[in-house]
Short mmCIF file of C-alpha atoms and ligand atoms in Angstrom, two decimals:
data_model
loop_
_atom_site.label_atom_id
_atom_site.label_comp_id
_atom_site.label_asym_id
_atom_site.label_seq_id
_atom_site.Cartn_x
_atom_site.Cartn_y
_atom_site.Cartn_z
CA MET A 100 -33.94 2.69 7.97
CA ASP A 101 -33.09 6.25 8.96
CA SER A 102 -32.54 8.84 6.29
CA MET A 103 -30.25 11.81 6.84
CA SER A 104 -29.96 14.90 4.76
CA ASN A 105 -26.41 15.95 4.15
CA ASP A 106 -24.77 19.22 3.30
CA GLN A 107 -21.38 17.56 2.92
CA ARG A 108 -20.26 17.38 -0.65
CA VAL A 109 -17.89 14.42 -0.57
CA ILE A 110 -18.09 11.16 1.33
CA VAL A 111 -14.73 9.51 1.96
CA ILE A 112 -14.99 5.85 2.93
CA GLY A 113 -12.14 4.60 5.12
CA SER A 114 -9.63 6.35 7.39
CA GLY A 115 -6.56 4.32 6.40
CA PRO A 116 -3.64 6.12 4.73
CA ALA A 117 -5.41 6.44 1.35
CA GLY A 118 -8.73 7.76 2.68
CA ALA A 119 -7.03 10.03 5.21
CA MET A 120 -4.92 11.57 2.45
CA ALA A 121 -7.99 12.20 0.27
CA ALA A 122 -9.85 13.85 3.16
CA HIS A 123 -6.81 15.94 4.05
CA GLU A 124 -6.50 17.19 0.48
CA LEU A 125 -10.22 17.90 0.04
CA ILE A 126 -10.42 19.91 3.26
CA ARG A 127 -7.23 21.77 2.31
CA ASN A 128 -9.03 22.76 -0.89
CA GLY A 129 -12.14 23.92 0.97
CA ILE A 130 -14.41 20.98 0.13
CA PRO A 131 -16.67 19.68 2.96
CA VAL A 132 -16.08 16.02 3.76
CA THR A 133 -17.94 13.34 5.67
CA MET A 134 -15.76 10.35 6.45
CA LEU A 135 -17.44 6.99 7.04
CA GLU A 136 -15.27 4.55 8.95
CA ALA A 137 -16.30 0.97 9.74
CA GLY A 138 -14.23 0.82 12.93
CA SER A 139 -15.55 2.37 16.13
CA GLN A 140 -12.63 2.76 18.44
CA PHE A 141 -9.06 3.77 17.89
CA GLN A 142 -6.77 0.83 18.69
CA GLY A 143 -4.00 1.50 21.14
CA GLY A 144 -0.42 0.31 21.13
CA ILE A 145 2.91 1.52 22.45
CA LEU A 146 5.90 3.01 20.70
CA LEU A 147 9.03 4.24 22.42
CA ARG A 148 11.71 5.86 20.26
CA LEU A 149 14.95 7.25 21.59
CA MET A 150 17.95 8.66 19.72
CA GLY A 151 16.32 7.87 16.37
CA ARG A 152 15.76 4.18 17.13
CA ASN A 153 12.67 2.21 18.09
CA PHE A 154 13.24 0.81 21.58
CA TYR A 155 9.88 -0.79 22.15
CA ARG A 156 6.88 -1.28 19.89
CA ARG A 157 3.58 -3.06 20.52
CA VAL A 158 0.98 -3.08 17.75
CA PRO A 159 -2.66 -4.16 18.01
CA PRO A 160 -3.81 -7.40 16.33
CA MET A 161 -5.27 -7.60 12.79
CA GLU A 162 -8.03 -9.80 11.43
CA HIS A 163 -7.46 -12.31 8.69
CA GLY A 164 -9.11 -15.17 6.88
CA THR A 165 -12.72 -14.16 7.54
CA ARG A 166 -13.73 -12.25 4.39
CA HIS A 167 -12.61 -14.58 1.61
CA ILE A 168 -12.33 -18.05 0.23
CA ALA A 169 -9.18 -19.14 -1.63
CA SER A 170 -9.76 -21.00 -4.88
CA GLY A 171 -6.18 -20.52 -6.19
CA ASP A 172 -3.39 -21.30 -3.75
CA PRO A 173 -5.35 -22.67 -0.76
CA GLN A 174 -2.93 -20.94 1.64
CA THR A 175 -3.94 -17.51 0.30
CA ASP A 176 -4.66 -15.18 3.21
CA TRP A 177 -6.15 -11.71 3.50
CA TYR A 178 -5.16 -9.50 6.46
CA PHE A 179 -7.23 -6.38 7.09
CA ASN A 180 -8.12 -4.04 9.91
CA LEU A 181 -11.58 -2.48 10.17
CA ALA A 182 -10.49 0.21 12.63
CA PRO A 183 -9.76 3.93 12.52
CA GLY A 184 -6.40 4.20 10.75
CA GLY A 185 -6.80 0.79 9.07
CA LEU A 186 -3.56 -1.11 8.61
CA SER A 187 -1.46 1.93 9.49
CA ASN A 188 -2.01 0.71 13.07
CA GLN A 189 0.29 -2.18 12.20
CA TRP A 190 2.49 -1.13 9.30
CA THR A 191 6.27 -0.79 9.33
CA GLY A 192 6.32 2.59 7.61
CA ALA A 193 8.56 1.86 4.59
CA THR A 194 7.93 4.58 2.01
CA PRO A 195 10.00 4.14 -1.16
CA ARG A 196 8.75 6.06 -4.20
CA PHE A 197 8.09 4.20 -7.42
CA ALA A 198 10.73 4.94 -10.07
CA PRO A 199 9.74 6.58 -13.39
CA GLU A 200 10.08 3.21 -15.18
CA ASP A 201 7.67 1.54 -12.75
CA PHE A 202 4.86 3.42 -14.49
CA THR A 203 5.91 2.36 -17.99
CA GLU A 204 8.01 -0.83 -18.05
CA GLY A 205 5.04 -3.20 -18.38
CA GLU A 206 4.28 -1.70 -21.76
CA ARG A 207 7.08 -3.92 -23.13
CA LEU A 208 4.70 -6.82 -22.48
CA HIS A 209 1.38 -5.24 -23.41
CA GLU A 210 -0.30 -1.82 -23.51
CA CYS A 211 -2.59 -2.92 -20.67
CA TYR A 212 0.38 -2.57 -18.28
CA ARG A 213 1.05 1.11 -18.95
CA TRP A 214 -0.11 3.39 -16.14
CA ALA A 215 -2.30 6.39 -16.99
CA VAL A 216 -0.02 8.61 -14.93
CA THR A 217 3.71 9.33 -15.16
CA TYR A 218 6.34 9.74 -12.48
CA ASP A 219 6.69 13.44 -13.32
CA GLU A 220 2.96 13.91 -12.73
CA MET A 221 3.24 12.04 -9.43
CA ALA A 222 6.37 13.76 -8.09
CA PRO A 223 4.65 16.80 -6.47
CA TYR A 224 2.11 14.54 -4.74
CA TYR A 225 4.84 12.22 -3.51
CA GLU A 226 6.53 15.19 -1.93
CA ARG A 227 3.30 16.57 -0.46
CA THR A 228 2.63 13.19 1.14
CA GLU A 229 6.20 12.70 2.38
CA ARG A 230 6.09 16.09 4.11
CA LEU A 231 3.24 14.80 6.28
CA MET A 232 5.01 11.61 7.32
CA ASP A 233 8.22 12.43 9.23
CA ILE A 234 10.36 10.19 7.04
CA THR A 235 13.93 9.19 7.80
CA ALA A 236 15.91 8.54 4.60
CA ASP A 237 18.96 9.37 2.54
CA SER A 238 17.86 12.15 0.23
CA ARG A 239 20.12 11.17 -2.67
CA ASP A 240 18.86 9.27 -5.71
CA VAL A 241 20.18 5.76 -6.24
CA PRO A 242 19.62 3.56 -9.31
CA ASN A 243 15.95 2.52 -9.62
CA LEU A 244 14.85 4.50 -6.54
CA PRO A 245 14.30 8.26 -6.72
CA ALA A 246 14.95 10.05 -3.46
CA GLY A 247 12.01 11.66 -1.72
CA TYR A 248 11.65 14.41 0.86
CA ALA A 249 13.19 13.31 4.16
CA ALA A 250 12.54 15.11 7.42
CA TYR A 251 15.50 13.26 8.95
CA GLN A 252 18.67 12.30 7.09
CA GLN A 253 20.31 8.93 7.53
CA GLN A 254 22.96 7.27 5.41
CA ILE A 255 23.96 3.62 5.45
CA PRO A 256 26.99 2.95 7.69
CA HIS A 257 30.38 3.78 6.19
CA ASP A 258 31.57 0.15 5.90
CA TRP A 259 28.45 -0.77 3.88
CA GLN A 260 29.47 1.77 1.23
CA GLN A 261 31.74 -0.80 -0.39
CA ILE A 262 28.75 -3.13 -0.82
CA ALA A 263 26.91 -0.14 -2.31
CA ARG A 264 29.74 0.39 -4.81
CA HIS A 265 29.49 -3.22 -5.97
CA ALA A 266 25.69 -2.94 -6.15
CA ASN A 267 26.24 0.02 -8.46
CA THR A 268 28.25 -2.09 -10.87
CA HIS A 269 25.10 -4.25 -11.20
CA GLY A 270 22.99 -1.15 -11.83
CA GLN A 271 21.49 -1.28 -8.33
CA GLY A 272 21.48 1.08 -5.37
CA LEU A 273 22.03 0.38 -1.69
CA THR A 274 20.61 3.07 0.55
CA THR A 275 18.71 3.71 3.76
CA MET A 276 15.18 2.32 3.57
CA PRO A 277 12.91 5.41 3.68
CA LEU A 278 10.84 4.95 6.84
CA ALA A 279 8.00 7.02 8.31
CA ASP A 280 9.61 6.55 11.69
CA GLY A 281 8.66 9.88 13.24
CA PRO A 282 10.84 12.20 15.30
CA PRO A 283 13.98 10.79 16.95
CA SER A 284 12.30 10.75 20.37
CA LEU A 285 8.71 9.64 20.74
CA LEU A 286 6.59 7.96 23.37
CA THR A 287 3.07 7.35 22.17
CA ARG A 288 0.10 5.11 22.83
CA ARG A 289 -0.04 3.77 19.31
CA GLY A 290 2.07 1.10 17.66
CA THR A 291 3.35 3.10 14.71
CA ALA A 292 4.96 6.51 14.38
CA PHE A 293 2.80 7.41 11.38
CA ASN A 294 -0.79 6.37 11.89
CA SER A 295 -3.21 7.86 9.36
CA PHE A 296 -5.92 8.35 11.94
CA THR A 297 -3.89 10.20 14.56
CA ASN A 298 -1.60 12.02 12.13
CA LEU A 299 -4.08 13.05 9.42
CA VAL A 300 -7.72 12.50 10.43
CA ARG A 301 -7.68 13.73 14.03
CA PRO A 302 -6.36 17.19 13.11
CA LEU A 303 -9.25 17.51 10.62
CA LEU A 304 -11.81 17.12 13.42
CA SER A 305 -11.35 20.77 14.35
CA SER A 306 -12.49 21.85 10.88
CA PRO A 307 -16.18 22.87 10.66
CA HIS A 308 -16.16 21.26 7.20
CA PHE A 309 -15.14 17.80 8.38
CA ARG A 310 -17.36 15.19 9.96
CA LEU A 311 -16.31 11.72 11.01
CA ILE A 312 -18.91 8.99 11.44
CA SER A 313 -17.25 5.95 12.97
CA GLY A 314 -18.88 2.55 13.39
CA ALA A 315 -20.29 3.13 9.88
CA HIS A 316 -19.78 0.07 7.71
CA VAL A 317 -20.62 1.00 4.12
CA LEU A 318 -22.70 -1.67 2.41
CA LYS A 319 -23.48 -0.15 -0.95
CA LEU A 320 -22.94 2.84 -3.25
CA GLU A 321 -26.38 3.70 -4.64
CA TRP A 322 -26.61 4.50 -8.34
CA SER A 323 -29.39 6.82 -9.50
CA ALA A 324 -30.50 5.71 -12.96
CA THR A 325 -32.18 9.09 -13.54
CA LYS A 326 -29.28 11.29 -12.41
CA ARG A 327 -26.74 8.89 -13.99
CA LYS A 328 -24.48 9.04 -10.94
CA VAL A 329 -24.02 7.62 -7.47
CA ASP A 330 -25.98 9.95 -5.25
CA SER A 331 -25.99 8.18 -1.90
CA VAL A 332 -24.26 5.64 0.27
CA LEU A 333 -25.93 2.99 2.40
CA TYR A 334 -24.18 2.03 5.62
CA TYR A 335 -24.74 0.02 8.75
CA ASP A 336 -24.49 2.17 11.86
CA SER A 337 -23.15 -0.18 14.53
CA VAL A 338 -24.02 2.25 17.35
CA ALA A 339 -27.69 2.64 16.37
CA GLY A 340 -27.90 -0.92 15.02
CA THR A 341 -29.68 0.28 11.85
CA GLN A 342 -28.95 0.97 8.23
CA LYS A 343 -28.59 4.61 7.23
CA ARG A 344 -28.30 6.52 4.02
CA LEU A 345 -26.21 9.58 3.27
CA SER A 346 -26.25 11.61 0.08
CA ALA A 347 -23.29 13.39 -1.49
CA ASP A 348 -22.04 14.91 -4.73
CA ALA A 349 -19.06 12.58 -4.91
CA VAL A 350 -17.66 9.54 -3.12
CA VAL A 351 -14.05 8.53 -2.49
CA VAL A 352 -13.71 4.78 -1.92
CA ALA A 353 -10.58 3.97 0.13
CA CYS A 354 -11.38 0.84 2.08
CA GLY A 355 -8.10 -0.96 1.33
CA ALA A 356 -7.63 -2.72 -2.02
CA LEU A 357 -9.82 -5.78 -1.51
CA ASN A 358 -12.49 -4.17 0.66
CA SER A 359 -12.95 -1.45 -1.97
CA THR A 360 -13.29 -4.07 -4.69
CA LYS A 361 -15.82 -5.95 -2.58
CA LEU A 362 -17.83 -2.76 -2.06
CA LEU A 363 -17.99 -2.13 -5.83
CA PHE A 364 -19.22 -5.68 -6.43
CA ASP A 365 -21.72 -5.29 -3.57
CA SER A 366 -22.99 -2.11 -5.30
CA ALA A 367 -24.37 -4.00 -8.30
CA CYS A 368 -27.66 -2.54 -9.58
CA ALA A 369 -29.94 -2.82 -12.61
CA ASP A 370 -27.63 -0.65 -14.77
CA PHE A 371 -24.48 -2.43 -13.53
CA PRO A 372 -25.55 -5.98 -12.71
CA GLU A 373 -21.93 -7.27 -12.52
CA GLY A 374 -20.83 -4.61 -10.06
CA LEU A 375 -20.37 -0.85 -10.16
CA GLY A 376 -17.55 0.03 -12.55
CA ASN A 377 -17.59 -3.40 -14.14
CA SER A 378 -19.28 -2.79 -17.47
CA GLU A 379 -16.10 -3.94 -19.28
CA GLY A 380 -15.57 -6.96 -16.98
CA VAL A 381 -12.27 -5.60 -15.59
CA LEU A 382 -13.29 -5.23 -11.91
CA GLY A 383 -11.66 -7.86 -9.71
CA ASN A 384 -9.20 -9.01 -12.40
CA TYR A 385 -5.44 -8.36 -12.42
CA LEU A 386 -5.13 -9.11 -8.69
CA HIS A 387 -1.51 -8.94 -7.63
CA ASP A 388 0.52 -9.17 -4.44
CA HIS A 389 4.17 -9.14 -3.47
CA PRO A 390 5.60 -12.62 -3.09
CA ARG A 391 7.62 -12.32 0.10
CA GLU A 392 10.47 -14.18 1.70
CA TRP A 393 12.43 -13.62 4.86
CA TRP A 394 15.82 -15.17 5.37
CA ILE A 395 19.04 -14.81 7.30
CA PHE A 396 22.63 -14.86 6.10
CA ASP A 397 25.93 -15.09 7.98
CA MET A 398 28.96 -13.08 6.90
CA GLN A 399 32.50 -14.33 7.49
CA LYS A 400 33.58 -10.82 8.55
CA PRO A 401 31.52 -8.33 10.57
CA LEU A 402 29.94 -5.15 9.26
CA SER A 403 28.07 -2.40 11.13
CA LEU A 404 24.64 -3.45 12.35
CA LEU A 405 21.93 -1.96 10.15
CA SER A 406 19.50 0.20 12.07
CA PRO A 407 17.49 1.61 10.37
CA SER A 408 17.29 -1.02 7.65
CA ALA A 409 19.08 -0.71 4.32
CA TYR A 410 17.39 -1.14 0.95
CA LEU A 411 18.95 -2.84 -2.06
CA THR A 412 17.06 -1.73 -5.15
CA ARG A 413 15.93 -3.95 -7.99
CA LEU A 414 18.08 -4.97 -10.97
CA PRO A 415 17.96 -2.60 -13.97
CA TYR A 416 14.77 -2.50 -16.02
CA ALA A 417 16.53 -2.81 -19.37
CA THR A 418 18.12 -6.17 -18.55
CA SER A 419 15.25 -7.67 -16.51
CA GLN A 420 12.16 -9.42 -17.77
CA PRO A 421 9.31 -6.91 -17.70
CA LEU A 422 7.37 -6.83 -14.42
CA LEU A 423 9.57 -9.45 -12.74
CA ALA A 424 11.83 -7.98 -10.09
CA THR A 425 12.77 -8.10 -6.41
CA SER A 426 13.91 -5.67 -3.76
CA TRP A 427 15.88 -6.55 -0.64
CA THR A 428 15.46 -4.94 2.80
CA LEU A 429 18.42 -5.69 5.06
CA GLY A 430 18.16 -5.39 8.81
CA LEU A 431 18.79 -6.75 12.27
CA VAL A 432 18.11 -10.20 13.68
CA GLY A 433 17.49 -10.83 17.37
CA LEU A 434 17.36 -8.73 20.50
CA LYS A 435 21.10 -8.89 21.16
CA ASP A 436 22.00 -7.24 17.84
CA LYS A 437 19.15 -4.75 18.27
CA LEU A 438 20.67 -3.62 21.56
CA ARG A 439 24.22 -3.63 20.18
CA SER A 440 23.13 -1.52 17.21
CA ARG A 441 22.26 1.27 19.68
CA ILE A 442 25.95 1.67 20.49
CA GLY A 443 27.19 1.36 16.91
CA GLY A 444 28.19 -2.31 17.20
CA LYS A 445 29.13 -4.67 14.38
CA GLY A 446 27.79 -8.12 13.61
CA THR A 447 27.89 -10.99 11.15
CA VAL A 448 24.18 -11.85 10.95
CA VAL A 449 21.79 -10.03 8.58
CA GLY A 450 18.04 -10.53 8.14
CA VAL A 451 16.62 -9.95 4.66
CA GLN A 452 13.08 -9.37 3.52
CA VAL A 453 12.58 -9.82 -0.21
CA PHE A 454 9.55 -8.47 -2.05
CA GLY A 455 9.01 -9.78 -5.55
CA THR A 456 6.54 -8.93 -8.26
CA MET A 457 4.10 -10.85 -10.39
CA ILE A 458 2.56 -10.08 -13.75
CA PRO A 459 -1.09 -9.10 -13.17
CA SER A 460 -3.41 -11.03 -15.45
CA LEU A 461 -6.94 -12.26 -15.99
CA GLN A 462 -5.94 -15.55 -14.34
CA HIS A 463 -5.67 -13.88 -10.93
CA TYR A 464 -8.76 -12.23 -9.55
CA ALA A 465 -10.94 -11.30 -6.57
CA LYS A 466 -14.62 -11.94 -7.26
CA PRO A 467 -17.72 -12.50 -5.16
CA THR A 468 -18.46 -16.10 -4.34
CA ASP A 469 -22.05 -17.29 -4.39
CA THR A 470 -21.42 -19.84 -1.65
CA LYS A 471 -20.54 -17.84 1.47
CA LYS A 472 -21.75 -14.55 2.95
CA ASP A 473 -20.29 -12.02 5.39
CA ALA A 474 -21.94 -10.66 8.54
CA TYR A 475 -24.10 -8.33 6.40
CA GLY A 476 -25.35 -11.09 4.13
CA LEU A 477 -23.06 -9.94 1.29
CA PRO A 478 -20.87 -12.40 -0.66
CA LEU A 479 -17.34 -13.13 0.52
CA LEU A 480 -14.58 -12.58 -2.02
CA ASP A 481 -13.01 -15.49 -3.82
CA LEU A 482 -9.27 -14.76 -4.04
CA HIS A 483 -8.00 -16.73 -6.99
CA ILE A 484 -4.26 -16.20 -7.02
CA ARG A 485 -1.16 -18.38 -7.11
CA TYR A 486 2.54 -17.64 -7.66
CA ASP A 487 3.72 -19.26 -10.87
CA GLU A 488 7.11 -20.71 -11.70
CA ALA A 489 8.58 -17.48 -13.09
CA VAL A 490 7.72 -15.67 -9.84
CA ILE A 491 9.22 -18.40 -7.65
CA GLU A 492 12.36 -18.55 -9.82
CA THR A 493 12.82 -14.78 -9.47
CA MET A 494 12.56 -15.10 -5.69
CA ILE A 495 15.11 -17.92 -5.61
CA ALA A 496 17.45 -16.00 -7.91
CA ALA A 497 17.22 -13.09 -5.45
CA ARG A 498 18.82 -15.23 -2.73
CA GLN A 499 21.72 -16.14 -4.99
CA HIS A 500 22.16 -12.62 -6.31
CA LEU A 501 22.69 -11.09 -2.88
CA MET A 502 25.11 -13.84 -1.85
CA CYS A 503 27.17 -13.21 -5.02
CA LEU A 504 27.13 -9.47 -4.40
CA MET A 505 28.43 -9.92 -0.84
CA ASP A 506 31.12 -12.25 -2.14
CA GLU A 507 32.23 -9.81 -4.85
CA ALA A 508 32.43 -7.04 -2.24
CA GLY A 509 34.75 -9.15 -0.10
CA TYR A 510 32.19 -10.36 2.43
CA PRO A 511 31.58 -14.03 1.61
CA SER A 512 28.30 -15.07 3.21
CA THR A 513 26.16 -18.15 3.70
CA LEU A 514 22.40 -18.40 3.64
CA ARG A 515 21.16 -19.76 6.92
CA GLU A 516 17.43 -19.97 7.18
CA ILE A 517 14.55 -19.39 4.78
CA VAL A 518 11.13 -18.87 6.30
CA PRO A 519 8.61 -20.41 3.84
CA GLN A 520 6.15 -17.62 3.09
CA LEU A 521 5.74 -17.89 -0.66
CA PHE A 522 1.97 -17.78 -0.72
CA PRO A 523 -0.29 -14.78 -1.40
CA GLY A 524 -1.34 -12.44 1.38
CA THR A 525 1.68 -12.47 3.69
CA SER A 526 3.05 -9.14 2.49
CA VAL A 527 -0.39 -7.46 2.92
CA HIS A 528 0.14 -5.61 -0.39
CA TYR A 529 -2.78 -6.68 -2.57
CA GLY A 530 -3.62 -4.39 -5.47
CA GLY A 531 -4.85 -4.08 -9.02
CA THR A 532 -8.50 -5.12 -8.81
CA ALA A 533 -9.97 -1.70 -9.72
CA ARG A 534 -7.05 -0.72 -11.88
CA MET A 535 -6.22 2.57 -13.54
CA HIS A 536 -5.83 2.67 -17.31
CA ALA A 537 -6.20 5.26 -20.07
CA SER A 538 -8.65 2.91 -21.79
CA ARG A 539 -11.77 1.57 -20.10
CA LYS A 540 -11.08 -1.69 -21.91
CA TYR A 541 -8.25 -2.30 -19.41
CA GLY A 542 -9.21 -0.05 -16.54
CA VAL A 543 -11.94 0.47 -13.98
CA VAL A 544 -10.72 4.02 -13.21
CA ASP A 545 -9.19 6.81 -15.29
CA THR A 546 -6.07 8.84 -14.63
CA TYR A 547 -7.79 10.78 -11.80
CA ASN A 548 -9.10 7.57 -10.17
CA ARG A 549 -12.67 8.21 -11.40
CA ILE A 550 -14.70 5.12 -12.19
CA TYR A 551 -15.40 5.17 -15.93
CA ASP A 552 -19.00 4.06 -15.33
CA ALA A 553 -19.60 6.49 -12.48
CA PRO A 554 -17.17 9.43 -12.62
CA ASN A 555 -18.37 10.96 -9.36
CA VAL A 556 -16.89 7.93 -7.56
CA LEU A 557 -13.11 7.75 -7.07
CA VAL A 558 -11.26 4.61 -6.02
CA CYS A 559 -8.15 5.77 -4.19
CA ASP A 560 -6.25 2.84 -2.72
CA ALA A 561 -3.88 0.21 -4.15
CA SER A 562 -6.77 -1.45 -5.96
CA CYS A 563 -6.15 1.26 -8.60
CA PHE A 564 -2.56 0.11 -9.25
CA THR A 565 -2.01 -0.85 -12.88
CA THR A 566 0.98 -2.99 -11.97
CA GLY A 567 2.66 -3.78 -8.65
CA ALA A 568 6.27 -2.60 -8.58
CA GLU A 569 8.49 -4.37 -6.02
CA LYS A 570 8.33 -1.28 -3.78
CA ASN A 571 6.07 -0.99 -0.73
CA PRO A 572 2.76 0.47 -1.97
CA THR A 573 1.36 2.85 0.65
CA LEU A 574 3.22 6.05 -0.25
CA THR A 575 2.19 5.63 -3.90
CA ALA A 576 -1.44 4.92 -2.94
CA MET A 577 -1.47 8.08 -0.79
CA ALA A 578 0.14 10.23 -3.49
CA LEU A 579 -2.39 8.99 -6.07
CA SER A 580 -5.15 9.72 -3.59
CA ALA A 581 -3.88 13.28 -3.03
CA ARG A 582 -3.70 13.86 -6.78
CA ALA A 583 -7.20 12.50 -7.39
CA ALA A 584 -8.68 14.47 -4.47
CA GLU A 585 -7.11 17.71 -5.62
CA HIS A 586 -8.57 17.19 -9.09
CA LEU A 587 -11.98 16.36 -7.63
CA ALA A 588 -11.86 19.51 -5.50
CA ALA A 589 -11.07 21.64 -8.56
CA ASN A 590 -13.98 20.09 -10.46
CA LEU A 591 -16.43 20.58 -7.59
CA LYS A 592 -15.37 24.19 -7.18
CA ALA A 593 -15.84 24.75 -10.89
CA GLY A 594 -19.33 23.28 -10.58
CA ARG A 595 -18.55 20.28 -12.77
C1 FAD B 672 2.51 -5.68 9.46
C2 FAD B 672 2.34 -4.78 8.27
C3 FAD B 672 3.42 -4.03 7.83
C4 FAD B 672 3.27 -3.21 6.71
N1 FAD B 672 4.32 -2.44 6.34
C5 FAD B 672 4.20 -1.63 5.28
C6 FAD B 672 5.27 -0.79 4.90
O1 FAD B 672 6.32 -0.78 5.53
N2 FAD B 672 5.12 0.00 3.81
C7 FAD B 672 3.98 0.00 3.08
O2 FAD B 672 3.91 0.72 2.08
N3 FAD B 672 2.92 -0.75 3.45
C8 FAD B 672 3.00 -1.56 4.52
N4 FAD B 672 1.94 -2.32 4.91
C9 FAD B 672 0.69 -2.21 4.13
C10 FAD B 672 -0.06 -0.95 4.53
O3 FAD B 672 -0.44 -1.03 5.87
C11 FAD B 672 -1.27 -0.79 3.62
O4 FAD B 672 -0.77 -0.70 2.29
C12 FAD B 672 -2.03 0.50 3.90
O5 FAD B 672 -2.49 0.57 5.22
C13 FAD B 672 -3.22 0.58 2.95
O6 FAD B 672 -3.91 1.77 3.18
P1 FAD B 672 -5.45 1.92 2.77
O7 FAD B 672 -5.91 3.23 3.28
O8 FAD B 672 -5.57 1.66 1.33
O9 FAD B 672 -6.18 0.71 3.48
P2 FAD B 672 -6.33 0.29 5.01
O10 FAD B 672 -5.13 0.71 5.77
O11 FAD B 672 -6.69 -1.13 4.98
O12 FAD B 672 -7.55 1.16 5.53
C14 FAD B 672 -8.85 0.92 5.06
C15 FAD B 672 -9.84 1.64 5.95
O13 FAD B 672 -11.14 1.48 5.39
C16 FAD B 672 -12.06 1.06 6.40
N5 FAD B 672 -13.09 0.25 5.75
C17 FAD B 672 -12.94 -0.91 5.07
N6 FAD B 672 -14.12 -1.34 4.58
C18 FAD B 672 -15.04 -0.41 4.94
C19 FAD B 672 -16.44 -0.27 4.71
N7 FAD B 672 -17.14 -1.15 4.00
N8 FAD B 672 -17.07 0.82 5.24
C20 FAD B 672 -16.39 1.75 5.95
N9 FAD B 672 -15.06 1.66 6.19
C21 FAD B 672 -14.40 0.60 5.68
C22 FAD B 672 -11.20 0.27 7.38
O14 FAD B 672 -11.80 0.21 8.66
C23 FAD B 672 -9.90 1.08 7.37
O15 FAD B 672 -9.94 2.16 8.26
C24 FAD B 672 2.04 -3.15 6.02
C25 FAD B 672 0.94 -3.89 6.49
C26 FAD B 672 1.09 -4.70 7.59
C27 FAD B 672 -0.08 -5.47 8.08
#
């Protein structure tokens, strides 16, 4: 094994959106950063945007099914991408903020569901993140969805406003889905307008304080029993074909929710035999995902074709069961309507993606299995998760609710086709397994994402989510990461 001395103060693991945001914020605050990224080569793709619309998009493939076993629902899948930029090579770019209630509503069930951060504390970091992402959105608040900063304004078509008015009577909003779609015209050799590697990490390469080591698969965070902190990181260098060690003052773990959780389990040591950060037995528990469905409905009368997509927000918190909700994303179906939408055409067919929520609990978890190992001889994760009846009922009710809403608004519609996808993993939104809580009894990390057991290690991806609101998670993971990194920078500068 090679040993390297290191004058970098913080190691950031992972160059996906969460890690890239942490590195960006640390460098902005004058803290030297070494980023370790498992992937070696940036994956290509193609994106052509003209007049504010995506004309052609080709994304690279992802891996799935190779790092886990499924002891809950046997269909459970896990998609990941060990490449520079992580899953932002593939993502759609939807960036809704969480609403203030998303941080508190679970408390109605139990104190363990209250986040250790409020919306007001998050708001500046949401905005800081949004300003880096070239988002197209309507910058007006709607019920249950606060507006964010939008580089490009877009409102839903005029004739959809009457559906929006009826949605309002149900306490819901209908608005443009906030999308990190980039500038109106773009031709690029990547599959997504916002890719965390090209948009955030590459610009850092010109900083003398930033170093990227790619092909560096981190195997373990090394705890020093004498210093009472993690003082080094062990990784496999795929170029040299050897293990290497790097020391640092602090470590930001941002490998994607499940890979981060796996790394903490793989970092078990004499002081933390059940995994780093797991002295209270919380690590790996409270796994959650977004149950997801995609279906099509036909309207009896045409409305403007929706491009970009529209977003129907969840039902009001006060009248919903805590932590059970859905959101609806409404968009185009088929090439013909895609082309017709470019010239402002109308149509009668709408595609809907529904994201639901589930109540995180001790019954759903990601834990190492002692039966199977990965390429590095480390245990695979056992994903033990299954959607229960309440979750499925909420998803079915979501179909009916939208049909009723269309009917009330004078656009009677019929459900056509439901693609069966109600098993975990298809939304690629896992979270919760290194959760944030004000008490270590219910949390692996504190309000600034510091592991209670090892406060010089921060976990900065969706694994830190206390609950999983029905909104897409990446913007919130990035904003949390920015907040945690800024706090870490202040502490390091103050010599703490
Ligand atoms: C098709 C698709 C569409 C999506 N659309 C949306 C959307 O519209 N909105 C939304 O909010 N989310 C969306 N998502 C999810 C979104 O992509 C993820 O939430 C987001 O990428 C997570 O960011 P991350 O940085 O936490 O993790 P990742 O993007 O997974 O990045 C993790 C990084 O860590 C690296 N890494 C992992 N393990 C190690 C290790 N041991 N050592 C070193 N490096 C390591 C990986 O190589 C990778 O670079 C979508 C996902 C997919 C697949």
